[in-house]
CSV table of C-alpha atoms in Angstrom, one decimal:
chain,number,residue,atom,x,y,z
A,1,MET,CA,111.3,103.8,150.1
A,2,ARG,CA,115.0,105.0,149.8
A,3,LEU,CA,114.3,106.4,146.3
A,4,LYS,CA,111.3,108.4,147.7
A,5,GLY,CA,113.5,109.9,150.5
A,6,LEU,CA,116.2,110.8,147.9
A,7,ALA,CA,113.5,112.4,145.8
A,8,LEU,CA,112.2,114.5,148.7
A,9,MET,CA,115.8,115.6,149.6
A,10,LEU,CA,116.4,116.6,146.0
A,11,LEU,CA,113.1,118.6,146.0
A,12,ALA,CA,114.0,120.3,149.3
A,13,TRP,CA,117.5,121.2,147.9
A,14,LEU,CA,116.1,122.7,144.7
A,15,SER,CA,113.4,124.7,146.6
A,16,TRP,CA,115.7,126.0,149.3
A,17,PRO,CA,117.3,128.7,147.1
A,18,ALA,CA,113.9,129.9,146.1
A,19,ALA,CA,113.0,130.3,149.8
A,20,GLN,CA,116.2,132.3,150.4
A,21,ALA,CA,116.0,134.2,147.1
A,22,PHE,CA,114.2,137.3,148.2
A,23,ALA,CA,115.7,140.3,150.1
A,24,ALA,CA,112.3,141.9,149.7
A,25,ASP,CA,108.8,140.4,149.6
A,26,GLU,CA,107.5,138.6,146.5
A,27,PRO,CA,107.0,141.2,143.8
A,28,ASP,CA,103.5,142.2,142.7
A,29,LEU,CA,102.6,141.3,139.1
A,30,ILE,CA,101.4,144.5,137.5
A,31,PHE,CA,100.7,143.0,134.0
A,32,ARG,CA,102.0,140.7,131.2
A,33,ARG,CA,102.0,141.2,127.5
A,34,SER,CA,102.6,138.5,124.9
A,35,THR,CA,105.4,139.1,122.6
A,36,VAL,CA,105.8,135.9,120.6
A,37,PHE,CA,102.9,133.7,119.7
A,38,LYS,CA,103.2,129.9,120.1
A,39,LEU,CA,100.4,127.7,118.7
A,40,LEU,CA,100.3,124.8,121.2
A,41,SER,CA,102.2,126.2,124.2
A,42,PRO,CA,102.3,129.4,126.3
A,43,ASN,CA,103.5,132.5,124.5
A,44,ASP,CA,106.7,134.4,125.3
A,45,LYS,CA,105.8,137.4,127.4
A,46,LEU,CA,107.1,140.6,129.0
A,47,ALA,CA,106.0,140.8,132.6
A,48,THR,CA,106.1,144.0,134.8
A,49,TYR,CA,106.4,143.7,138.5
A,50,GLY,CA,106.5,146.1,141.4
A,51,VAL,CA,108.4,145.8,144.7
A,52,ASP,CA,108.8,148.0,147.7
A,53,ASP,CA,112.2,148.6,149.2
A,54,PRO,CA,112.1,146.6,152.5
A,55,GLU,CA,114.7,148.9,154.2
A,56,VAL,CA,113.6,152.3,152.9
A,57,GLU,CA,110.0,153.4,153.3
A,58,GLY,CA,108.6,155.5,150.6
A,59,VAL,CA,110.5,153.9,147.6
A,60,ALA,CA,109.1,151.4,145.1
A,61,CYS,CA,110.7,149.8,142.1
A,62,HIS,CA,109.2,148.4,138.9
A,63,PHE,CA,111.0,146.0,136.6
A,64,THR,CA,110.1,144.3,133.4
A,65,VAL,CA,111.5,140.9,132.5
A,66,PRO,CA,111.1,138.7,129.5
A,67,GLU,CA,109.5,135.3,130.3
A,68,LYS,CA,110.1,132.4,128.0
A,69,GLY,CA,107.0,130.5,126.7
A,70,GLY,CA,106.9,127.1,125.2
A,71,TYR,CA,106.8,124.0,127.2
A,72,THR,CA,110.2,124.5,128.8
A,73,GLY,CA,109.1,128.0,130.1
A,74,TRP,CA,105.8,126.6,131.3
A,75,LEU,CA,107.6,123.9,133.3
A,76,GLY,CA,110.1,126.4,134.7
A,77,LEU,CA,113.1,124.8,132.9
A,78,ALA,CA,113.9,127.5,130.4
A,79,GLU,CA,116.8,129.8,131.1
A,80,GLN,CA,115.4,133.4,131.0
A,81,VAL,CA,117.3,136.1,129.1
A,82,SER,CA,119.0,138.9,131.0
A,83,ASP,CA,117.2,141.9,129.4
A,84,ILE,CA,115.7,143.6,132.5
A,85,SER,CA,114.6,147.2,132.8
A,86,LEU,CA,114.2,149.1,136.1
A,87,ALA,CA,112.5,152.2,137.3
A,88,CYS,CA,112.4,153.3,141.0
A,89,ARG,CA,110.5,156.2,142.4
A,90,GLN,CA,109.6,158.0,145.6
A,91,ILE,CA,106.0,157.1,146.5
A,92,GLY,CA,105.8,158.7,150.0
A,93,PRO,CA,108.0,160.2,152.7
A,94,ILE,CA,111.4,158.5,152.6
A,95,ARG,CA,112.4,157.0,156.0
A,96,PHE,CA,115.4,154.7,156.5
A,97,LYS,CA,114.6,151.7,158.8
A,98,GLY,CA,118.3,151.3,159.8
A,99,LYS,CA,121.9,151.2,158.6
A,100,MET,CA,122.6,149.7,155.1
A,101,GLU,CA,125.6,148.7,153.1
A,102,GLN,CA,126.5,150.1,149.7
A,103,ALA,CA,125.4,147.7,146.9
A,104,GLU,CA,123.2,145.8,149.3
A,105,ASP,CA,120.6,143.4,147.8
A,106,MET,CA,117.1,144.9,147.8
A,107,PHE,CA,115.5,142.0,145.8
A,108,ARG,CA,116.7,138.7,144.3
A,109,GLN,CA,115.0,136.3,142.0
A,110,ARG,CA,116.2,133.1,140.2
A,111,ARG,CA,116.0,133.3,136.4
A,112,SER,CA,116.9,129.7,135.7
A,113,LEU,CA,116.7,126.4,137.5
A,114,PHE,CA,120.4,126.5,138.6
A,115,PHE,CA,122.7,129.1,137.2
A,116,LYS,CA,121.1,132.6,136.8
A,117,LYS,CA,119.6,135.1,139.2
A,118,MET,CA,118.4,138.6,138.9
A,119,GLN,CA,119.3,141.1,141.6
A,120,ILE,CA,118.3,144.7,142.5
A,121,VAL,CA,121.0,146.3,144.6
A,122,ARG,CA,120.7,149.7,146.4
A,123,GLY,CA,123.4,152.2,147.1
A,124,CYS,CA,123.7,155.8,148.3
A,125,ASP,CA,125.2,158.8,146.4
A,126,ALA,CA,125.8,160.8,149.6
A,127,LYS,CA,127.1,163.9,147.7
A,128,ARG,CA,123.8,164.2,145.9
A,129,ASN,CA,121.6,162.6,148.6
A,130,VAL,CA,120.2,160.1,146.0
A,131,LEU,CA,119.4,156.5,146.3
A,132,VAL,CA,120.8,154.5,143.4
A,133,TYR,CA,119.2,151.2,142.4
A,134,MET,CA,120.9,148.8,139.8
A,135,VAL,CA,119.4,145.6,138.4
A,136,TYR,CA,121.5,143.0,136.8
A,137,SER,CA,121.4,139.3,136.2
A,138,ASP,CA,124.4,137.1,136.7
A,139,LYS,CA,125.2,133.7,135.4
A,140,LEU,CA,127.6,131.4,137.1
A,141,ILE,CA,129.9,131.1,134.1
A,142,GLU,CA,129.4,134.3,132.0
A,143,GLY,CA,129.0,137.1,134.6
A,144,SER,CA,126.4,139.8,134.2
A,145,PRO,CA,126.2,141.2,130.7
A,146,LYS,CA,123.0,143.2,131.1
A,147,ASN,CA,122.1,145.9,133.7
A,148,SER,CA,119.9,148.9,134.3
A,149,THR,CA,120.1,151.8,136.8
A,150,SER,CA,117.5,154.0,138.4
A,151,THR,CA,117.9,156.8,140.9
A,152,VAL,CA,115.6,158.3,143.6
A,153,PRO,CA,116.4,161.8,144.9
A,154,ILE,CA,115.5,162.1,148.6
A,155,MET,CA,113.1,165.0,148.7
A,156,PRO,CA,110.2,166.2,150.9
A,157,TRP,CA,106.9,164.6,150.3
A,158,GLY,CA,104.4,167.4,150.5
A,159,PRO,CA,104.4,170.4,152.8
A,160,ALA,CA,104.0,168.4,156.0
A,161,ASP,CA,107.3,166.4,155.4
A,162,THR,CA,109.8,168.8,156.8
A,163,THR,CA,112.5,166.2,157.8
A,164,VAL,CA,114.6,165.1,154.8
A,165,GLN,CA,117.0,162.3,155.8
A,166,LYS,CA,120.5,162.1,154.3
A,167,CYS,CA,121.2,158.6,152.9
A,168,GLY,CA,124.9,159.1,153.8
A,169,ASP,CA,123.9,159.0,157.5
A,170,TYR,CA,122.6,155.5,157.0
A,171,VAL,CA,125.4,153.9,155.1
A,172,GLN,CA,127.5,151.7,157.3
A,173,SER,CA,131.0,152.9,157.9
A,174,GLY,CA,134.0,151.2,156.3
A,175,GLN,CA,132.4,151.2,152.8
């Protein structure tokens, strides 16, 4: 009975970071493509996902991540590599939901059981009125060797969109 309770506590501890891992909603899987064939286990793949910015209406980001196959990948035990590409675009009128900080997490996802996570952070280039998104993965010991950046200029969305907000007006002071 005591071992069962300990096992449940361990499971809760391991799943807690996953529940806290997202600044945005769960990303939408767009498609996967096999890259390395494995005879008796799942293939290595590239997977492309889409996620909406939870604090800025009218902006979506797509990222592509490698997914390890094999039995360790299938079981979720493989450490995923850090090669992640990112593209963010305006998909409608841009409206800020509130104040934001520079380099604020827009999305986070674990890339290994314990030590690695991928993060998409958002910032504002107030001089150019451009939102800047950066994706990187960090590892507890080695830091973040890989990264990618995408920008979204804040522009009118069609003739009816006459109010173009300035991202600098929504960056919290003291940054």
